[in-house]
Tab-separated table of C-alpha atoms in Angstrom:
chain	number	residue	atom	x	y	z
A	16	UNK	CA	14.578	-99.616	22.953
A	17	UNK	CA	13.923	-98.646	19.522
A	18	UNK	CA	10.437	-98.206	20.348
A	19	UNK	CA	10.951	-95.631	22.907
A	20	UNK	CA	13.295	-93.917	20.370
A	21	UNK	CA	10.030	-93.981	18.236
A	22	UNK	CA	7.984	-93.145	21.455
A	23	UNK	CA	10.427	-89.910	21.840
A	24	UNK	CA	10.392	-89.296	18.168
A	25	UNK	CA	6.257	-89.115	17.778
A	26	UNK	CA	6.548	-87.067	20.935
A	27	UNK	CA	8.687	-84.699	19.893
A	28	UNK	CA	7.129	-84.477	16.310
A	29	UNK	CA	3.819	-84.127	18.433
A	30	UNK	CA	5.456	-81.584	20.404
A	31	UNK	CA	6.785	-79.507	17.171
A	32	UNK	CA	3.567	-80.333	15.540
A	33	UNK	CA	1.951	-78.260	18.260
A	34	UNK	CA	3.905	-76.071	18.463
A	35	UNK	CA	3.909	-75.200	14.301
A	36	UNK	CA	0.049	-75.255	15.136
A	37	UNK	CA	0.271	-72.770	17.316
A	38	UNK	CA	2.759	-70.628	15.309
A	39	UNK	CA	0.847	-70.990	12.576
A	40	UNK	CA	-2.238	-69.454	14.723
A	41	UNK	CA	-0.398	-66.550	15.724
A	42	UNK	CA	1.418	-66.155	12.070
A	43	UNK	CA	-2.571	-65.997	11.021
A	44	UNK	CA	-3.195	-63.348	13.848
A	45	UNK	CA	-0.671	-61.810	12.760
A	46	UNK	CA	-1.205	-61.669	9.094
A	47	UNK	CA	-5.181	-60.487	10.280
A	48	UNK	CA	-3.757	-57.320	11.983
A	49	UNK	CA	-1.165	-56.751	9.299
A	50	UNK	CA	-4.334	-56.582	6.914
A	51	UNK	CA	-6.223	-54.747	9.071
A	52	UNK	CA	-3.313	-51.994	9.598
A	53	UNK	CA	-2.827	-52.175	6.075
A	54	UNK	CA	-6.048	-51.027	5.498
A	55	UNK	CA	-6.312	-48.217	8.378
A	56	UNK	CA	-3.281	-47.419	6.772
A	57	UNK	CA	-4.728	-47.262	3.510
A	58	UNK	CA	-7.607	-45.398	4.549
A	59	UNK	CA	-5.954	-42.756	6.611
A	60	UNK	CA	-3.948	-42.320	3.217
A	61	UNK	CA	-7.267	-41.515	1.268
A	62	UNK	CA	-8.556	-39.252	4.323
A	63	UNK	CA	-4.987	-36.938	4.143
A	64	UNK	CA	-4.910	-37.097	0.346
A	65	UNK	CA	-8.429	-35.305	0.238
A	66	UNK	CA	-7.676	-33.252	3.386
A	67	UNK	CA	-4.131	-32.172	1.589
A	68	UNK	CA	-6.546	-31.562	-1.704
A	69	UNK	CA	-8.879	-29.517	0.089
A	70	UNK	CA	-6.703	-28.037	1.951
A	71	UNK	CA	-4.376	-27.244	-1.201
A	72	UNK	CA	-7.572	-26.083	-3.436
A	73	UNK	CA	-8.523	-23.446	-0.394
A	74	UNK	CA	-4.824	-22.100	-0.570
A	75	UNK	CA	-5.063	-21.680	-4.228
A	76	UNK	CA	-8.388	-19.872	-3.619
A	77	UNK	CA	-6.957	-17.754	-0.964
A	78	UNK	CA	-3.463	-17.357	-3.213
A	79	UNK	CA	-5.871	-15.991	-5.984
A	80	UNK	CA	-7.736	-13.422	-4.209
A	81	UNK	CA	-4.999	-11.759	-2.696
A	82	UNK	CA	-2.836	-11.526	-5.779
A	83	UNK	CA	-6.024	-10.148	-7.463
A	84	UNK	CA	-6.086	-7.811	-4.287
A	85	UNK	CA	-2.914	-7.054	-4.234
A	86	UNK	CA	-3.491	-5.718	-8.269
A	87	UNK	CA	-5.802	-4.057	-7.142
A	88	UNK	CA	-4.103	-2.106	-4.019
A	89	UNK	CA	-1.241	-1.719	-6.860
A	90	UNK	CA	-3.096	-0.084	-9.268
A	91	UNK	CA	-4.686	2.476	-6.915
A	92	UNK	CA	-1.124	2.978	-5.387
A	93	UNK	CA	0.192	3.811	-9.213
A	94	UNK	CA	-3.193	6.229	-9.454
A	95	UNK	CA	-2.464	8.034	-6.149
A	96	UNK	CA	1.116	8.241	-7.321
A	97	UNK	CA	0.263	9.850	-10.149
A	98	UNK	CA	-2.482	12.111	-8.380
A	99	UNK	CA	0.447	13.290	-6.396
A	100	UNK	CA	2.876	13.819	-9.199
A	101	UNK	CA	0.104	15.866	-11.003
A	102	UNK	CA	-0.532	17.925	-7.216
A	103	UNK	CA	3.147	18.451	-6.974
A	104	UNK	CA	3.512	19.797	-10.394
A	105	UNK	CA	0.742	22.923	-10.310
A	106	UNK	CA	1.971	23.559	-6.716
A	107	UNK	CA	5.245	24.286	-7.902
A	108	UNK	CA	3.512	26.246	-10.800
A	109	UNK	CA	1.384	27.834	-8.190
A	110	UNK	CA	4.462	28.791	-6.081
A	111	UNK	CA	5.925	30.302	-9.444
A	112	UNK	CA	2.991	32.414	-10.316
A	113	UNK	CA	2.891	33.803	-7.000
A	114	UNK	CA	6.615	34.321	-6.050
A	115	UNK	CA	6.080	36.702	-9.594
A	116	UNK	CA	2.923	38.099	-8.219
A	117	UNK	CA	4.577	38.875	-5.477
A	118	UNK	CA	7.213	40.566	-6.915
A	119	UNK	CA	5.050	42.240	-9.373
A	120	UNK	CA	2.962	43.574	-6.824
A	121	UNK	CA	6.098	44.791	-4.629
A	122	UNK	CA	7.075	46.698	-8.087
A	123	UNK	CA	3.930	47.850	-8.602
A	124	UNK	CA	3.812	49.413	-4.903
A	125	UNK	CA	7.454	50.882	-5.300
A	126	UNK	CA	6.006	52.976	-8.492
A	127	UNK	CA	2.584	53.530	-6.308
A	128	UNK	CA	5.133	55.115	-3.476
A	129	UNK	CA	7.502	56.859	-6.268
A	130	UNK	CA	4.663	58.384	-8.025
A	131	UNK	CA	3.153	59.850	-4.848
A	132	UNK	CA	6.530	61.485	-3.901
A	133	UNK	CA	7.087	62.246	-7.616
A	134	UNK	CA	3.427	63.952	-7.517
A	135	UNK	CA	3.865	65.643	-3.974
A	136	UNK	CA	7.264	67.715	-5.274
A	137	UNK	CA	5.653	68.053	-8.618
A	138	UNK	CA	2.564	69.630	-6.624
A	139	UNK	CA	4.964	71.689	-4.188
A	140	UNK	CA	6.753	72.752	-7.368
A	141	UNK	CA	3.778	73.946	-9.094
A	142	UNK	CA	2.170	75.783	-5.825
A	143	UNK	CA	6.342	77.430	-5.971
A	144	UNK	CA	5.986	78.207	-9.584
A	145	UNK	CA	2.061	79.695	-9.578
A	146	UNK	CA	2.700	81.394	-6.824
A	147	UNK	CA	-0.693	82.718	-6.402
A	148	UNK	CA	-1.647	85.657	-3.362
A	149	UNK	CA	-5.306	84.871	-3.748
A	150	UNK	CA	-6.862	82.181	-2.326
A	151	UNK	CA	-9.770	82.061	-4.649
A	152	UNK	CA	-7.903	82.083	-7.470
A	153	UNK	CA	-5.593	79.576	-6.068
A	154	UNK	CA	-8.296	77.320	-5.634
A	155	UNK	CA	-9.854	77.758	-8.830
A	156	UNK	CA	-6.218	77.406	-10.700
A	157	UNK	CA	-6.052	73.697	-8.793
A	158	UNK	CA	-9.833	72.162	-9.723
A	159	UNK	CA	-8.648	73.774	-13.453
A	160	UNK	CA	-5.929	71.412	-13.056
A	161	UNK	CA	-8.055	68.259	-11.849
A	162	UNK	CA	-9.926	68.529	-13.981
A	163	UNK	CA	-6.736	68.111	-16.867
């Protein structure tokens, strides 16, 4: 009887035996793919880190030349700015000058137009006071006074 307690015991420990073999099989399989991921892993880590570098130094690159474009667009907007500032200025000195052109020249015109109406009665006046019969003398008294 004790024997096949003993008998059961060695089969059982055979049995567990077996079974830790086996365990420790698939622990090793296990541990295999774990090191395997682990390096995939470790790998696909590299790969991003130099893809995220790349990637990061072509920003930069891209970041720079627009912000020197953008100076650049910024500086010609400030020119153009002041281009217009400086065209807005002599048009409104241009307007000025000619709105007192313009009114000059009106004056100028309204002492045109007096003049002729002052020298038509001054003419009429002087044909009233000469008062000449004779044509040819008439004509000769008015070249006398062109002539003056």
């Amino acid at each position: 009887e004790h024997e096949l307690e003993l008998r059961k015991a060695h089969d059982e420990c055979s049995k567990a035996h077996d079974e830790c073999s086996e365990l420790t099989t698939q622990l090793a399989a296990a541990e295999a793919d774990l090191l395997s991921a682990e390096a995939t892993l470790s790998a696909l880590e590299e790969d991003m880190e130099m893809k995220a570098g790349e990637r990061i130094e072509e920003l930069q690159r891209e970041l720079a030349r627009l912000l020197s474009e953008s100076s650049s667009n910024l500086t010609e907007v400030k020119s153009c700015r002041k281009a217009q500032q400086s065209a807005i200025e002599r048009a409104a000195e241009a307007q000025s000058e000619y709105e007192s052109l313009a009114k000059e020249h009106a004056d100028i015109l309204k002492e045109r137009d007096e003049a002729r109406h002052e020298s038509d009665e001054l003419r009429a006046f002087n044909a009233a006071l000469v008062g000449h019969q004779n044509h040819k003398q008439k004509i000769q008294y008015t070249m006398k006074m062109k002539l003056e």
